[in-house]
Every structure is written in structure tokens, then in C-alpha cells.
PDB file of C-alpha atoms in Angstrom:
ATOM      1  CA  GLU A   1     -30.234  85.747 -11.726  1.00 66.00           C
ATOM      2  CA  ALA A   2     -31.343  82.907  -9.484  1.00 83.00           C
ATOM      3  CA  GLY A   3     -32.697  79.808 -11.153  1.00 95.00           C
ATOM      4  CA  VAL A   4     -35.649  77.663 -10.175  1.00 97.00           C
ATOM      5  CA  VAL A   5     -35.242  76.624  -6.552  1.00 97.00           C
ATOM      6  CA  GLN A   6     -36.685  73.395  -5.202  1.00 98.00           C
ATOM      7  CA  SER A   7     -36.676  71.827  -1.757  1.00 98.00           C
ATOM      8  CA  PRO A   8     -36.050  69.388  -0.337  1.00 98.00           C
ATOM      9  CA  ARG A   9     -33.510  67.809  -2.679  1.00 97.00           C
ATOM     10  CA  TYR A  10     -34.001  64.403  -1.130  1.00 98.00           C
ATOM     11  CA  LYS A  11     -36.810  62.903   0.932  1.00 98.00           C
ATOM     12  CA  ILE A  12     -37.189  59.390   2.294  1.00 98.00           C
ATOM     13  CA  ILE A  13     -40.510  58.436   3.832  1.00 98.00           C
ATOM     14  CA  GLU A  14     -42.484  55.327   4.630  1.00 97.00           C
ATOM     15  CA  LYS A  15     -45.578  54.487   2.628  1.00 96.00           C
ATOM     16  CA  LYS A  16     -48.811  56.119   3.738  1.00 97.00           C
ATOM     17  CA  GLN A  17     -46.900  59.151   5.058  1.00 97.00           C
ATOM     18  CA  PRO A  18     -47.484  62.607   3.589  1.00 98.00           C
ATOM     19  CA  VAL A  19     -44.823  64.596   1.765  1.00 98.00           C
ATOM     20  CA  ALA A  20     -44.617  68.080   0.322  1.00 98.00           C
ATOM     21  CA  PHE A  21     -42.305  69.693  -2.225  1.00 98.00           C
ATOM     22  CA  TRP A  22     -41.755  73.393  -2.663  1.00 98.00           C
ATOM     23  CA  CYS A  23     -40.755  75.366  -5.747  1.00 98.00           C
ATOM     24  CA  ASN A  24     -39.736  78.978  -6.254  1.00 97.00           C
ATOM     25  CA  PRO A  25     -39.705  79.839  -9.969  1.00 96.00           C
ATOM     26  CA  ILE A  26     -37.586  82.390 -11.770  1.00 95.00           C
ATOM     27  CA  SER A  27     -38.791  85.915 -11.095  1.00 93.00           C
ATOM     28  CA  GLY A  28     -41.197  87.095 -13.766  1.00 90.00           C
ATOM     29  CA  HIS A  29     -42.059  83.623 -15.057  1.00 92.00           C
ATOM     30  CA  ASN A  30     -45.823  83.319 -15.007  1.00 91.00           C
ATOM     31  CA  THR A  31     -45.969  79.678 -16.076  1.00 93.00           C
ATOM     32  CA  LEU A  32     -45.007  76.947 -13.624  1.00 95.00           C
ATOM     33  CA  TYR A  33     -44.857  73.206 -14.208  1.00 96.00           C
ATOM     34  CA  TRP A  34     -44.550  70.129 -12.042  1.00 98.00           C
ATOM     35  CA  TYR A  35     -43.148  67.059 -13.763  1.00 97.00           C
ATOM     36  CA  ARG A  36     -42.480  63.577 -12.416  1.00 98.00           C
ATOM     37  CA  GLN A  37     -39.513  61.636 -13.726  1.00 98.00           C
ATOM     38  CA  ASN A  38     -39.153  57.934 -13.093  1.00 96.00           C
ATOM     39  CA  LEU A  39     -35.722  56.346 -13.287  1.00 94.00           C
ATOM     40  CA  GLY A  40     -34.491  56.041 -16.854  1.00 92.00           C
ATOM     41  CA  GLN A  41     -37.512  57.830 -18.327  1.00 94.00           C
ATOM     42  CA  GLY A  42     -38.426  61.290 -19.513  1.00 95.00           C
ATOM     43  CA  PRO A  43     -40.365  63.780 -17.396  1.00 97.00           C
ATOM     44  CA  GLU A  44     -44.158  63.490 -17.377  1.00 96.00           C
ATOM     45  CA  LEU A  45     -46.306  66.540 -16.747  1.00 96.00           C
ATOM     46  CA  LEU A  46     -48.374  66.529 -13.576  1.00 97.00           C
ATOM     47  CA  ILE A  47     -49.721  70.066 -13.590  1.00 96.00           C
ATOM     48  CA  ARG A  48     -49.184  73.408 -15.309  1.00 95.00           C
ATOM     49  CA  TYR A  49     -50.068  76.815 -13.858  1.00 94.00           C
ATOM     50  CA  GLU A  50     -50.609  80.094 -15.649  1.00 92.00           C
ATOM     51  CA  ASN A  51     -50.222  82.545 -12.790  1.00 91.00           C
ATOM     52  CA  GLU A  52     -52.483  81.172 -10.030  1.00 92.00           C
ATOM     53  CA  GLU A  53     -54.662  79.074 -12.333  1.00 93.00           C
ATOM     54  CA  ALA A  54     -54.079  75.371 -12.919  1.00 94.00           C
ATOM     55  CA  VAL A  55     -54.670  75.158 -16.676  1.00 92.00           C
ATOM     56  CA  ASP A  56     -53.555  71.551 -17.234  1.00 92.00           C
ATOM     57  CA  ASP A  57     -53.934  69.073 -14.384  1.00 93.00           C
ATOM     58  CA  SER A  58     -55.370  66.156 -16.307  1.00 91.00           C
ATOM     59  CA  GLN A  59     -52.409  63.916 -15.408  1.00 91.00           C
ATOM     60  CA  LEU A  60     -52.377  64.753 -11.709  1.00 95.00           C
ATOM     61  CA  PRO A  61     -53.629  61.769  -9.626  1.00 93.00           C
ATOM     62  CA  LYS A  62     -56.117  63.827  -7.694  1.00 92.00           C
ATOM     63  CA  ASP A  63     -56.968  61.152  -5.170  1.00 95.00           C
ATOM     64  CA  ARG A  64     -53.608  61.590  -3.459  1.00 97.00           C
ATOM     65  CA  PHE A  65     -51.838  64.506  -5.143  1.00 97.00           C
ATOM     66  CA  SER A  66     -52.603  68.162  -4.682  1.00 97.00           C
ATOM     67  CA  ALA A  67     -50.869  71.353  -5.713  1.00 97.00           C
ATOM     68  CA  GLU A  68     -51.233  75.031  -5.159  1.00 96.00           C
ATOM     69  CA  ARG A  69     -49.605  78.203  -6.377  1.00 95.00           C
ATOM     70  CA  LEU A  70     -50.321  81.020  -4.039  1.00 83.00           C
ATOM     71  CA  LYS A  71     -50.151  84.578  -5.408  1.00 85.00           C
ATOM     72  CA  GLY A  72     -48.875  83.192  -8.689  1.00 83.00           C
ATOM     73  CA  VAL A  73     -45.320  82.745  -7.444  1.00 92.00           C
ATOM     74  CA  ASP A  74     -44.220  79.823  -5.233  1.00 96.00           C
ATOM     75  CA  SER A  75     -45.843  76.445  -5.568  1.00 97.00           C
ATOM     76  CA  THR A  76     -46.257  73.383  -3.377  1.00 98.00           C
ATOM     77  CA  LEU A  77     -46.908  69.820  -4.512  1.00 98.00           C
ATOM     78  CA  LYS A  78     -48.272  67.440  -1.889  1.00 98.00           C
ATOM     79  CA  ILE A  79     -48.749  63.685  -1.815  1.00 98.00           C
ATOM     80  CA  GLN A  80     -50.956  62.154   0.842  1.00 97.00           C
ATOM     81  CA  PRO A  81     -50.707  59.271   1.441  1.00 97.00           C
ATOM     82  CA  ALA A  82     -47.561  58.266  -0.436  1.00 97.00           C
ATOM     83  CA  GLU A  83     -47.351  54.883  -2.143  1.00 97.00           C
ATOM     84  CA  LEU A  84     -44.324  52.833  -3.154  1.00 97.00           C
ATOM     85  CA  GLY A  85     -44.916  53.717  -6.800  1.00 96.00           C
ATOM     86  CA  ASP A  86     -44.552  57.425  -6.044  1.00 97.00           C
ATOM     87  CA  SER A  87     -40.782  57.042  -5.728  1.00 98.00           C
ATOM     88  CA  ALA A  88     -39.419  59.354  -8.419  1.00 98.00           C
ATOM     89  CA  VAL A  89     -37.824  62.737  -8.999  1.00 98.00           C
ATOM     90  CA  TYR A  90     -40.285  65.627  -8.905  1.00 98.00           C
ATOM     91  CA  LEU A  91     -39.147  68.441 -11.149  1.00 98.00           C
ATOM     92  CA  CYS A  92     -40.399  71.996 -11.106  1.00 98.00           C
ATOM     93  CA  ALA A  93     -39.943  74.218 -14.125  1.00 97.00           C
ATOM     94  CA  SER A  94     -40.955  77.724 -15.097  1.00 96.00           C
ATOM     95  CA  SER A  95     -41.184  79.787 -18.249  1.00 94.00           C
ATOM     96  CA  PHE A  96     -42.309  83.163 -19.518  1.00 89.00           C
ATOM     97  CA  GLY A  97     -45.172  81.362 -21.220  1.00 76.00           C
ATOM     98  CA  GLN A  98     -46.157  82.040 -24.798  1.00 69.00           C
ATOM     99  CA  ALA A  99     -43.556  84.762 -25.243  1.00 63.00           C
ATOM    100  CA  ARG A 100     -40.583  82.492 -24.549  1.00 73.00           C
ATOM    101  CA  GLU A 101     -41.248  78.795 -24.776  1.00 85.00           C
ATOM    102  CA  GLU A 102     -38.175  77.187 -23.275  1.00 93.00           C
ATOM    103  CA  LEU A 103     -38.528  75.730 -19.798  1.00 95.00           C
ATOM    104  CA  PHE A 104     -36.105  76.348 -16.959  1.00 97.00           C
ATOM    105  CA  PHE A 105     -35.877  73.431 -14.541  1.00 98.00           C
ATOM    106  CA  GLY A 106     -34.923  73.162 -10.920  1.00 98.00           C
ATOM    107  CA  GLU A 107     -32.601  70.437  -9.653  1.00 97.00           C
ATOM    108  CA  GLY A 108     -35.532  68.277  -8.604  1.00 98.00           C
ATOM    109  CA  SER A 109     -36.700  66.599  -5.418  1.00 98.00           C
ATOM    110  CA  ARG A 110     -35.884  62.903  -5.220  1.00 98.00           C
ATOM    111  CA  LEU A 111     -38.531  60.972  -3.300  1.00 98.00           C
ATOM    112  CA  THR A 112     -37.983  57.474  -1.982  1.00 98.00           C
ATOM    113  CA  VAL A 113     -40.983  55.703  -0.471  1.00 98.00           C
ATOM    114  CA  LEU A 114     -40.133  52.655   1.653  1.00 97.00           C
TER     115      LEU A 114
ATOM    116  CA  SER B   1     -47.914  59.490 -21.931  1.00 49.00           C
ATOM    117  CA  GLN B   2     -44.765  59.969 -24.004  1.00 55.00           C
ATOM    118  CA  GLN B   3     -45.091  61.500 -27.453  1.00 64.00           C
ATOM    119  CA  GLY B   4     -41.479  61.479 -28.551  1.00 71.00           C
ATOM    120  CA  GLU B   5     -39.322  58.423 -28.923  1.00 83.00           C
ATOM    121  CA  GLU B   6     -35.564  58.835 -28.998  1.00 87.00           C
ATOM    122  CA  ASP B   7     -33.214  56.567 -30.847  1.00 88.00           C
ATOM    123  CA  PRO B   8     -30.821  55.143 -29.821  1.00 93.00           C
ATOM    124  CA  GLN B   9     -31.592  54.639 -26.132  1.00 93.00           C
ATOM    125  CA  ALA B  10     -27.871  54.702 -25.403  1.00 96.00           C
ATOM    126  CA  LEU B  11     -24.857  55.871 -27.384  1.00 96.00           C
ATOM    127  CA  SER B  12     -21.168  55.575 -26.503  1.00 97.00           C
ATOM    128  CA  ILE B  13     -18.527  57.389 -28.547  1.00 97.00           C
ATOM    129  CA  GLN B  14     -14.960  58.667 -28.286  1.00 97.00           C
ATOM    130  CA  GLU B  15     -14.095  62.268 -27.637  1.00 97.00           C
ATOM    131  CA  GLY B  16     -13.874  64.216 -30.874  1.00 97.00           C
ATOM    132  CA  GLU B  17     -16.445  62.089 -32.682  1.00 98.00           C
ATOM    133  CA  ASN B  18     -19.884  63.320 -33.697  1.00 98.00           C
ATOM    134  CA  ALA B  19     -23.011  62.123 -31.905  1.00 97.00           C
ATOM    135  CA  THR B  20     -26.391  61.884 -33.606  1.00 97.00           C
ATOM    136  CA  MET B  21     -29.638  61.313 -31.754  1.00 97.00           C
ATOM    137  CA  ASN B  22     -33.053  60.930 -33.348  1.00 97.00           C
ATOM    138  CA  CYS B  23     -36.535  61.717 -32.148  1.00 96.00           C
ATOM    139  CA  SER B  24     -39.832  60.608 -33.639  1.00 96.00           C
ATOM    140  CA  TYR B  25     -43.237  61.898 -32.629  1.00 94.00           C
ATOM    141  CA  LYS B  26     -46.860  61.161 -33.420  1.00 92.00           C
ATOM    142  CA  THR B  27     -48.976  64.311 -33.718  1.00 89.00           C
ATOM    143  CA  SER B  28     -48.713  67.707 -35.374  1.00 92.00           C
ATOM    144  CA  ILE B  29     -46.450  70.028 -33.462  1.00 93.00           C
ATOM    145  CA  ASN B  30     -45.895  73.744 -32.977  1.00 92.00           C
ATOM    146  CA  ASN B  31     -42.257  73.324 -32.017  1.00 94.00           C
ATOM    147  CA  LEU B  32     -39.734  70.728 -30.904  1.00 96.00           C
ATOM    148  CA  GLN B  33     -37.141  71.297 -28.214  1.00 97.00           C
ATOM    149  CA  TRP B  34     -34.036  69.451 -27.071  1.00 97.00           C
ATOM    150  CA  TYR B  35     -32.903  69.320 -23.459  1.00 98.00           C
ATOM    151  CA  ARG B  36     -29.862  67.904 -21.704  1.00 98.00           C
ATOM    152  CA  GLN B  37     -29.823  66.346 -18.245  1.00 98.00           C
ATOM    153  CA  ASN B  38     -26.662  65.575 -16.345  1.00 97.00           C
ATOM    154  CA  SER B  39     -26.920  62.765 -13.810  1.00 95.00           C
ATOM    155  CA  GLY B  40     -28.837  63.834 -10.718  1.00 93.00           C
ATOM    156  CA  ARG B  41     -29.557  67.304 -12.067  1.00 95.00           C
ATOM    157  CA  GLY B  42     -32.423  69.168 -13.693  1.00 96.00           C
ATOM    158  CA  LEU B  43     -32.951  69.534 -17.435  1.00 98.00           C
ATOM    159  CA  VAL B  44     -31.277  72.318 -19.386  1.00 98.00           C
ATOM    160  CA  HIS B  45     -32.769  73.728 -22.569  1.00 97.00           C
ATOM    161  CA  LEU B  46     -30.496  73.403 -25.610  1.00 98.00           C
ATOM    162  CA  ILE B  47     -32.394  74.478 -28.701  1.00 97.00           C
ATOM    163  CA  LEU B  48     -35.896  75.039 -30.061  1.00 96.00           C
ATOM    164  CA  ILE B  49     -36.953  74.495 -33.662  1.00 97.00           C
ATOM    165  CA  ARG B  50     -40.358  75.584 -34.952  1.00 95.00           C
ATOM    166  CA  SER B  51     -42.557  73.561 -37.269  1.00 95.00           C
ATOM    167  CA  ASN B  52     -41.816  75.880 -40.208  1.00 96.00           C
ATOM    168  CA  GLU B  53     -38.049  75.504 -39.787  1.00 97.00           C
ATOM    169  CA  ARG B  54     -35.970  72.676 -41.203  1.00 97.00           C
ATOM    170  CA  GLU B  55     -32.577  73.204 -39.604  1.00 98.00           C
ATOM    171  CA  LYS B  56     -31.073  75.188 -36.776  1.00 97.00           C
ATOM    172  CA  HIS B  57     -27.574  75.608 -35.394  1.00 96.00           C
ATOM    173  CA  SER B  58     -26.249  76.602 -32.004  1.00 96.00           C
ATOM    174  CA  GLY B  59     -22.523  76.269 -31.422  1.00 97.00           C
ATOM    175  CA  ARG B  60     -21.651  72.588 -31.829  1.00 97.00           C
ATOM    176  CA  LEU B  61     -25.331  71.624 -32.026  1.00 98.00           C
ATOM    177  CA  ARG B  62     -27.273  71.098 -35.220  1.00 98.00           C
ATOM    178  CA  VAL B  63     -30.960  70.215 -35.158  1.00 98.00           C
ATOM    179  CA  THR B  64     -33.060  69.167 -38.126  1.00 98.00           C
ATOM    180  CA  LEU B  65     -36.806  68.758 -38.320  1.00 98.00           C
ATOM    181  CA  ASP B  66     -38.769  66.790 -40.914  1.00 97.00           C
ATOM    182  CA  THR B  67     -42.463  67.337 -40.267  1.00 96.00           C
ATOM    183  CA  SER B  68     -43.479  65.003 -43.105  1.00 96.00           C
ATOM    184  CA  LYS B  69     -41.724  62.145 -41.336  1.00 96.00           C
ATOM    185  CA  LYS B  70     -42.499  63.483 -37.869  1.00 96.00           C
ATOM    186  CA  SER B  71     -38.884  63.238 -36.869  1.00 96.00           C
ATOM    187  CA  SER B  72     -35.981  65.341 -35.653  1.00 97.00           C
ATOM    188  CA  SER B  73     -32.296  64.781 -35.147  1.00 98.00           C
ATOM    189  CA  LEU B  74     -29.744  66.353 -32.852  1.00 98.00           C
ATOM    190  CA  LEU B  75     -26.121  66.343 -33.969  1.00 98.00           C
ATOM    191  CA  ILE B  76     -23.340  67.203 -31.534  1.00 98.00           C
ATOM    192  CA  THR B  77     -20.082  67.766 -33.385  1.00 98.00           C
ATOM    193  CA  ALA B  78     -16.592  67.284 -31.965  1.00 98.00           C
ATOM    194  CA  SER B  79     -17.954  65.771 -28.764  1.00 97.00           C
ATOM    195  CA  ARG B  80     -16.304  66.276 -25.387  1.00 97.00           C
ATOM    196  CA  ALA B  81     -16.362  64.233 -22.196  1.00 97.00           C
ATOM    197  CA  ALA B  82     -18.476  67.036 -20.681  1.00 97.00           C
ATOM    198  CA  ASP B  83     -21.224  66.254 -23.223  1.00 98.00           C
ATOM    199  CA  THR B  84     -21.915  63.013 -21.340  1.00 98.00           C
ATOM    200  CA  ALA B  85     -25.561  63.309 -20.299  1.00 98.00           C
ATOM    201  CA  SER B  86     -29.094  62.252 -21.198  1.00 97.00           C
ATOM    202  CA  TYR B  87     -30.690  64.107 -24.077  1.00 98.00           C
ATOM    203  CA  PHE B  88     -34.453  64.513 -24.399  1.00 97.00           C
ATOM    204  CA  CYS B  89     -36.623  65.794 -27.171  1.00 97.00           C
ATOM    205  CA  ALA B  90     -39.854  67.523 -26.215  1.00 96.00           C
ATOM    206  CA  THR B  91     -42.752  68.407 -28.467  1.00 95.00           C
ATOM    207  CA  LYS B  92     -45.358  71.111 -28.163  1.00 92.00           C
ATOM    208  CA  GLU B  93     -48.490  69.973 -29.936  1.00 87.00           C
ATOM    209  CA  THR B  94     -50.486  72.344 -32.118  1.00 85.00           C
ATOM    210  CA  SER B  95     -53.647  71.288 -30.320  1.00 79.00           C
ATOM    211  CA  GLY B  96     -52.547  72.558 -26.912  1.00 74.00           C
ATOM    212  CA  SER B  97     -49.776  74.023 -24.832  1.00 78.00           C
ATOM    213  CA  ARG B  98     -48.470  70.854 -23.219  1.00 86.00           C
ATOM    214  CA  LEU B  99     -44.763  70.097 -23.683  1.00 91.00           C
ATOM    215  CA  THR B 100     -44.308  66.318 -23.833  1.00 93.00           C
ATOM    216  CA  PHE B 101     -40.921  64.675 -23.367  1.00 95.00           C
ATOM    217  CA  GLY B 102     -39.526  61.520 -24.893  1.00 94.00           C
ATOM    218  CA  GLU B 103     -37.675  58.742 -23.085  1.00 94.00           C
ATOM    219  CA  GLY B 104     -34.228  60.173 -23.784  1.00 95.00           C
ATOM    220  CA  THR B 105     -30.883  59.062 -25.188  1.00 96.00           C
ATOM    221  CA  GLN B 106     -28.050  58.394 -22.758  1.00 97.00           C
ATOM    222  CA  LEU B 107     -24.838  59.698 -24.367  1.00 98.00           C
ATOM    223  CA  THR B 108     -21.453  58.676 -23.022  1.00 97.00           C
ATOM    224  CA  VAL B 109     -18.362  60.396 -24.425  1.00 97.00           C
ATOM    225  CA  ASN B 110     -15.190  58.551 -23.523  1.00 96.00           C
ATOM    226  CA  PRO B 111     -12.011  60.635 -23.115  1.00 93.00           C
TER     227      PRO B 111
END
């Protein structure tokens, strides 16, 4: 069974440029998460989806970040415009939801903003 | 915001020794989970313990939970060089469905 797939693995951009990350969760997982992980720290939740609905986006900086999950499967996280402080690893995870509570993570997308 | 705090921040041991990591949290929880992260990789789920459980085992892993002290510990017995990684505790609060991670413990097992 394929795991959570994320792309790109690495992205280097200059500040004020846009960037987008893509995530394909494990088949059948209806819950999808985007976390941000700064160097040497634990992941921090940006947004959680239950199917197509964003049920927890209180920590998503909505002035520059946006996310969508079309048809309740793949998801895209966008930053526009990027700032120096956005340099981090963006992790996507999925789970079955309430039935099975462990999260399955992708390898992450490492963003460097110059 | 981080709910869990791991202790120690870093731990270095010899192969074959046991490694103990601690996690403290602030609010009432539904469950507590431990994850491992190898350098440059995603997190991997290790074990989940519910608020009504006190101890759980999985292979060389032993997790305890003390809800009165709002703390948990992860014990890795007979450690191997391959156990070198960062270990994170994550708590699911009773008030919601958010899973909140701590800062992690960096474990180094020297061969």
C-alpha cells in the first residue's frame, strides 16, 4: 500500500514569490492534515480536513496561506507571497479519523525562502 | 502552540542500554501518542495510549501514562544504533480533535 505522497521534496524560492505543495493521502483516509515543522521543533498544525471540509484552520495564517482539498482526496497548500520566516518543512499526514487515530505522515516538503 | 514538553531535549547512550524519554502536558487528554522521526524524513507512529490506560507495550517499547501528573514516559529497551532519531509525544485533548506535538527528544545511540 502506498503511503502519503508529497511533492516537491525540496523548494527554494526568493521572498515574495508564491509556492505550492501537493499531498496525496493514503487511499481511504478521510482526514488530512498539514503541519509545519521548524528546525529542531515539533510539528504545528496548520489545517485539518474531514473529507472536503476544513474543520480546524485556526492556526493557518490566512493572509498568505491557503489550502484546498478537492473531492476529499488530494490537497494543495499554497503560500503567497512567501516570507523569510516561512522556511520550514511542510508535512502532510492522513488518518482514518475517529476510527483509527494514528497519523501517517509523508516525507515532507522542505521550503527555503531566500 | 506546543502542549507537550519532552525531557530531555537530547539523550546519548550506548547500544544495548535503555533509553527513557518523558513527556509532560497541560490539559486533559483523550489519548497520547509517540512518534519517531529519522533525520530528513516524516514522522512514524509508534504507540498510542488512552487516558484510561496506565501502561502499554509494543516490542522493545514501553509507554506509561500518569494522568494525575499529566505525564508520560517512553522506554526503549536494548537500544540499537537504528533507534537514533527524534521522538515526539503528541496529545489529543478531550476538548477537541487536534493532535498537538511536543518539541521532541533527540536520541543518539552509539554503536
